[in-house]
PDB file of C-alpha atoms in Angstrom:
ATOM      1  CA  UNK W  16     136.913 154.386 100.647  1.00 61.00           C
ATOM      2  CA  UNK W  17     136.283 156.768 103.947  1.00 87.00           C
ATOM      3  CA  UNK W  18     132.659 157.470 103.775  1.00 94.00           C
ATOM      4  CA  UNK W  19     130.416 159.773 106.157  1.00 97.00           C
ATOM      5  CA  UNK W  20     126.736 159.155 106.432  1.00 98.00           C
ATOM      6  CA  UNK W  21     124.819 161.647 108.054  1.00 98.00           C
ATOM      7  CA  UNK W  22     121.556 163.521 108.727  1.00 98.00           C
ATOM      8  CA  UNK W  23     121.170 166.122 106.600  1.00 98.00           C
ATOM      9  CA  UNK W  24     121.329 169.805 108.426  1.00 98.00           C
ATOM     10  CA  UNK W  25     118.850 171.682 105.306  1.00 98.00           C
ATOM     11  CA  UNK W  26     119.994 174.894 107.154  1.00 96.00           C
ATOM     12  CA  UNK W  27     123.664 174.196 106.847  1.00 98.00           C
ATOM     13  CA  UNK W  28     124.835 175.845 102.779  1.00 98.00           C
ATOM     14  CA  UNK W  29     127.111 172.971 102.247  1.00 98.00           C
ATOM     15  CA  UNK W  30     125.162 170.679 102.915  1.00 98.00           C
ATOM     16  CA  UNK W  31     121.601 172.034 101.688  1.00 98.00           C
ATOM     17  CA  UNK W  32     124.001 172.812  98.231  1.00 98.00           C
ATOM     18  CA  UNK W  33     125.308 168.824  98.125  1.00 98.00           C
ATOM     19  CA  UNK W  34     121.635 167.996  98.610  1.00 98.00           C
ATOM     20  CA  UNK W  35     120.807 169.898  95.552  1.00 98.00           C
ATOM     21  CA  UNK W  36     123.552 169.050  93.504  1.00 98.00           C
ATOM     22  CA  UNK W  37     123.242 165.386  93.916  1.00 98.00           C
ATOM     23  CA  UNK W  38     119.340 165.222  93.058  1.00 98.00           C
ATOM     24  CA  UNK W  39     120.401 167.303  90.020  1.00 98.00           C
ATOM     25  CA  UNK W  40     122.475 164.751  88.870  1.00 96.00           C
ATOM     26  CA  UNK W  41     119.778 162.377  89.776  1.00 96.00           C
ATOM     27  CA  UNK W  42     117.147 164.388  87.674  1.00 97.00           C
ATOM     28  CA  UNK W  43     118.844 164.245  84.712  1.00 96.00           C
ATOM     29  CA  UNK W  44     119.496 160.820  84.977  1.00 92.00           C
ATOM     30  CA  UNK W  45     117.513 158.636  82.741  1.00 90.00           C
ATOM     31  CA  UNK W  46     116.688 156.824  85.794  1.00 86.00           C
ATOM     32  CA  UNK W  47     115.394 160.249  87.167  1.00 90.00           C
ATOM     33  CA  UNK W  48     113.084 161.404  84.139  1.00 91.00           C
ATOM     34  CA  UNK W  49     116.279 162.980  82.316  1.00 95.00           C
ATOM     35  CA  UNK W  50     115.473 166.565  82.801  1.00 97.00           C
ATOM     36  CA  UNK W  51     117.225 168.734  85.303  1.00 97.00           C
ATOM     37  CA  UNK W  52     115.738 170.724  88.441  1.00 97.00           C
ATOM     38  CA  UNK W  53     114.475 173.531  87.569  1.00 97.00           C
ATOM     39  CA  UNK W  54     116.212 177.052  88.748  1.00 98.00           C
ATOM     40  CA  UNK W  55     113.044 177.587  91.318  1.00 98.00           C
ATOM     41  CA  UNK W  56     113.275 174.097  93.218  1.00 98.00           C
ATOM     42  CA  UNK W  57     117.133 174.062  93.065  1.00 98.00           C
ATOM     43  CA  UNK W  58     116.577 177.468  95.078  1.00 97.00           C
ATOM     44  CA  UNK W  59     113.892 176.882  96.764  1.00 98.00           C
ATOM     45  CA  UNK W  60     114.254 172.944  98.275  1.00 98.00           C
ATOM     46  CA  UNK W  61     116.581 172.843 101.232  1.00 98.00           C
ATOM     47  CA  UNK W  62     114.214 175.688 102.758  1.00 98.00           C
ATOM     48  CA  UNK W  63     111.012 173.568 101.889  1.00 98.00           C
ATOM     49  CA  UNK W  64     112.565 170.711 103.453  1.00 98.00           C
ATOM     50  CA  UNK W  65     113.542 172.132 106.718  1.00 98.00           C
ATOM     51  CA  UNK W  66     109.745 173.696 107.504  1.00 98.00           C
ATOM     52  CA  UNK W  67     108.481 169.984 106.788  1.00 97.00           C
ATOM     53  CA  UNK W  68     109.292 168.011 110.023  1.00 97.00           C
ATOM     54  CA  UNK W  69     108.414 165.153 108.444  1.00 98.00           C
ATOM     55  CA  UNK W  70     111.367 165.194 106.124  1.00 98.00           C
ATOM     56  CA  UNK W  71     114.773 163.707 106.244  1.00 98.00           C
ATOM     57  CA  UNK W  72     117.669 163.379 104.445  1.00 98.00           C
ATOM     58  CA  UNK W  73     121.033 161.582 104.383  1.00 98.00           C
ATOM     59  CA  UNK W  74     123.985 162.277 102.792  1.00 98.00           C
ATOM     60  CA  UNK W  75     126.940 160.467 102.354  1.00 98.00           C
ATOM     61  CA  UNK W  76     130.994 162.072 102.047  1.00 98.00           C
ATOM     62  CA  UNK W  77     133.506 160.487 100.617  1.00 97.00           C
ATOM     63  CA  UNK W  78     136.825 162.339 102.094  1.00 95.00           C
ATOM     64  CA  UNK W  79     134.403 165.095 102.436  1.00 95.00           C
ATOM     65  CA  UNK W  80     132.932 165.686  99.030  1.00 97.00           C
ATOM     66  CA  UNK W  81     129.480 164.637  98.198  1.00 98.00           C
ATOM     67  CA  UNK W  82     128.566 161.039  96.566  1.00 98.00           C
ATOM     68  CA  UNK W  83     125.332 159.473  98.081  1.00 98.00           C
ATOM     69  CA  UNK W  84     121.729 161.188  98.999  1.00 98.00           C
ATOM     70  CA  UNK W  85     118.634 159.737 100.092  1.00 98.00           C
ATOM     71  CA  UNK W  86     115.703 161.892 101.027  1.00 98.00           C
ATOM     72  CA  UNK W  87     112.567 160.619 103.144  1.00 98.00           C
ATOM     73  CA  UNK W  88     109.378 161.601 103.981  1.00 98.00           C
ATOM     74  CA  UNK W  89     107.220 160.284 107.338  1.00 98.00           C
ATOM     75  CA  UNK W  90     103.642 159.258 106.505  1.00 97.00           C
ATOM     76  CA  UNK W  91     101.297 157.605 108.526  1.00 97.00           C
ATOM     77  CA  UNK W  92     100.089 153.921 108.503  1.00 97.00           C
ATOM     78  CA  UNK W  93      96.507 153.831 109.564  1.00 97.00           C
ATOM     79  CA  UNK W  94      96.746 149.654 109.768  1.00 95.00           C
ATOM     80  CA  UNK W  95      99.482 150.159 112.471  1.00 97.00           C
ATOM     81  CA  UNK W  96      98.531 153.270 114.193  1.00 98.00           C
ATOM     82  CA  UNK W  97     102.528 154.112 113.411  1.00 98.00           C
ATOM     83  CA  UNK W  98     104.887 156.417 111.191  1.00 98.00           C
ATOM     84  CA  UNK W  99     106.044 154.972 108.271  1.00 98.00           C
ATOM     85  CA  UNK W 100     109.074 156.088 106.305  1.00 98.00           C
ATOM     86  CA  UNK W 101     109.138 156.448 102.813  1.00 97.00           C
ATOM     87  CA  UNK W 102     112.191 156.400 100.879  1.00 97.00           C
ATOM     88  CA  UNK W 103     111.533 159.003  98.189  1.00 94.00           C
ATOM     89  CA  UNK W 104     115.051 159.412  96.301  1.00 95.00           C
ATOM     90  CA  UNK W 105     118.102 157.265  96.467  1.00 97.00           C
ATOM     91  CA  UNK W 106     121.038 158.789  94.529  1.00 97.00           C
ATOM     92  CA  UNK W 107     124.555 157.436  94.564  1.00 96.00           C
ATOM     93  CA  UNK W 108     127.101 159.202  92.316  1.00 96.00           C
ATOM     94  CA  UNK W 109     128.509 157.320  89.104  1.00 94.00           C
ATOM     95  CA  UNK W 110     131.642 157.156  90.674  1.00 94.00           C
ATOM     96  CA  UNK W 111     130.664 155.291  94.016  1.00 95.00           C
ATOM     97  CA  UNK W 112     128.323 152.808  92.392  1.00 92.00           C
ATOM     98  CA  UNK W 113     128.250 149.305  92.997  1.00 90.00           C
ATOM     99  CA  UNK W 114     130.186 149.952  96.261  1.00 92.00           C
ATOM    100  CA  UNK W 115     127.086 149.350  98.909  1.00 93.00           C
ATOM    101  CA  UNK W 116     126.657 152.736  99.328  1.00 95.00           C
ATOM    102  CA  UNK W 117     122.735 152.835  99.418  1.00 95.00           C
ATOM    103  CA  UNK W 118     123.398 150.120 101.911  1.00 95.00           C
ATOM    104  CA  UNK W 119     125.256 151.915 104.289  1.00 96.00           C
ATOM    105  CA  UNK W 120     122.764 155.130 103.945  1.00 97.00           C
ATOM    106  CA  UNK W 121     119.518 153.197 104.057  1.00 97.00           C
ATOM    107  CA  UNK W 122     121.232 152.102 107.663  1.00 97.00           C
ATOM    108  CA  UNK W 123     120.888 155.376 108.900  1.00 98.00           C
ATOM    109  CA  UNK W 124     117.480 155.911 107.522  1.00 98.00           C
ATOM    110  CA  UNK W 125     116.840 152.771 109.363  1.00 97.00           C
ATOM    111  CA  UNK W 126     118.320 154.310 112.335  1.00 98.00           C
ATOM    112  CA  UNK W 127     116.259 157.369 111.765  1.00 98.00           C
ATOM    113  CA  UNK W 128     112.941 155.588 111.156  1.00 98.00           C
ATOM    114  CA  UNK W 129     113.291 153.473 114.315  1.00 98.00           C
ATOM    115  CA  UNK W 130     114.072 156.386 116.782  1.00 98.00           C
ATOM    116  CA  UNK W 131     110.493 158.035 114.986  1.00 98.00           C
ATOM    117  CA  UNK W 132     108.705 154.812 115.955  1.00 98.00           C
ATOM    118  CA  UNK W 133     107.953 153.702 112.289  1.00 98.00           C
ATOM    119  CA  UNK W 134     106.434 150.576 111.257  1.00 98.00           C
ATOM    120  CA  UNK W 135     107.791 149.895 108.135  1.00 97.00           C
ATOM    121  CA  UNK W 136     110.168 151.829 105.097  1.00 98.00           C
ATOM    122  CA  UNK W 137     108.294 152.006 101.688  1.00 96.00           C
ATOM    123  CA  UNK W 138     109.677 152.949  98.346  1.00 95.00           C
ATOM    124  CA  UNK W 139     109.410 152.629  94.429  1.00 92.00           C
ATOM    125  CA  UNK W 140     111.679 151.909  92.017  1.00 91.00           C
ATOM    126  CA  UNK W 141     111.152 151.700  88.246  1.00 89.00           C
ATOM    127  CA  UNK W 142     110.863 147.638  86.728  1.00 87.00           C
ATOM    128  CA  UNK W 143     113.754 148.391  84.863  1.00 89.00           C
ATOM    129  CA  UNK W 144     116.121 149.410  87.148  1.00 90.00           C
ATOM    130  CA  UNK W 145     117.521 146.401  88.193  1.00 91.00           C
ATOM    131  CA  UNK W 146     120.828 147.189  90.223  1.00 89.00           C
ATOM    132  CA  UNK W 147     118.578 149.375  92.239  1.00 91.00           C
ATOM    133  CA  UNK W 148     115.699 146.637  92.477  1.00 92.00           C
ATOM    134  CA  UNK W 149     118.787 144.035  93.727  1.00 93.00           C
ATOM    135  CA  UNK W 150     120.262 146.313  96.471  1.00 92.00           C
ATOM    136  CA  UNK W 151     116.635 147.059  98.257  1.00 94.00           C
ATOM    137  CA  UNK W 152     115.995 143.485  98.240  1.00 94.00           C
ATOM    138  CA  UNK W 153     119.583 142.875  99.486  1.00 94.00           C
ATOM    139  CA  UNK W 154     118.078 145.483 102.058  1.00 94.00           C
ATOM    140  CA  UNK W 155     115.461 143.206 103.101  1.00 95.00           C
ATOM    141  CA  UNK W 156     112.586 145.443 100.465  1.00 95.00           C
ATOM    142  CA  UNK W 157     109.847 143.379  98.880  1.00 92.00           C
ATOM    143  CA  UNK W 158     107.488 143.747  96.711  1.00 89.00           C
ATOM    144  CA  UNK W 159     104.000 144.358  98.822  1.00 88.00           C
ATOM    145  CA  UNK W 160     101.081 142.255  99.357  1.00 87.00           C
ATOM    146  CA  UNK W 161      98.105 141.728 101.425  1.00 87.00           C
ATOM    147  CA  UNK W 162      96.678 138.936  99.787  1.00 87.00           C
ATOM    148  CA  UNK W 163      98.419 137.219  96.789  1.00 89.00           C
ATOM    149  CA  UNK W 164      95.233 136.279  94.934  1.00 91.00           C
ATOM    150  CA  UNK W 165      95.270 140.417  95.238  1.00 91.00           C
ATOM    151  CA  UNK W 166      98.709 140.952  93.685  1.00 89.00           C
ATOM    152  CA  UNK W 167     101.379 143.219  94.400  1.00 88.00           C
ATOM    153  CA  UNK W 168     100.893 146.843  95.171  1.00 87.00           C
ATOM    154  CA  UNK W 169     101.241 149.153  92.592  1.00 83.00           C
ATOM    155  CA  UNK W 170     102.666 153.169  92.755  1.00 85.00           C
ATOM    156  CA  UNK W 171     100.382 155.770  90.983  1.00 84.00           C
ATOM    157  CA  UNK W 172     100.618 158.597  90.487  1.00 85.00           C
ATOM    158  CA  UNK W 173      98.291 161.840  89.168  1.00 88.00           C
ATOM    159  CA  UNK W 174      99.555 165.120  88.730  1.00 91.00           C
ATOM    160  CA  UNK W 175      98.188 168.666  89.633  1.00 95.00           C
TER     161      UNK W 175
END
């Protein structure tokens, strides 16, 4: 296996269209809600993406053809004073699973996160995906706590 990880370029067309086409296959996932991207974001995303600063993605080639995503978004933690990172999709292709490829992208978001100045990396990731729960902790990802008599942290969400 020859694999390229890299900073996504959302201006570049390849690359904005292997963005797209891998959180497609994501999407319609049952891991990813099942449904696919709808004509208007799979249009409209790279360009979104580039005007946000705080975005970042990496993608990873295998002999030069798409297999591995992972798109990020900077927030802010107020505890720290610091940029945080949070990991907001993971996708690895069917084909490539199993192979440590999330590893060897969540490196470079690593990489990236560290030459922002962030604190910390955050994510979620459903209960019941368990090969996904197993490589973030592999990754050094725990569940989060301030207090255990408080419990573990919990992602909401409310839509508008």
């Amino acid at each position: 296996m020859t694999i390229e990880v890299v900073l996504a370029d959302y201006r570049d067309a390849a690359q904005a269209a292997a963005l797209v086409e891998l959180l497609d296959g994501y999407a319609r996932d049952p891991a990813g809600g099942g449904t696919p991207l709808s004509a208007q974001v799979r249009a409209d995303l790279p360009a979104a993406l580039a005007a946000r600063p705080q975005a970042f993605s990496v993608l990873a080639y295998d002999h030069g053809q798409p297999v591995g995503l992972i798109n990020c978004v900077e927030g802010f933690s107020t505890f720290a004073c610091r940029p945080l990172v949070n990991v907001h999709d993971v996708v690895v292709a069917p084909s490539h699973r199993g192979q440590r490829l999330a590893q060897r992208m969540l490196e470079k978001v690593e990489q990236e996160a560290r030459a922002r100045g962030a604190c910390k990396l955050t994510l979620e990731v459903l209960s019941g995906n368990v090969s996904a729960r197993k490589a973030y902790e592999r990754e050094g990802f725990a569940d989060y706590q301030l207090d255990p008599a408080f419990g573990s942290a919990m992602f909401m969400q409310k839509k508008l």
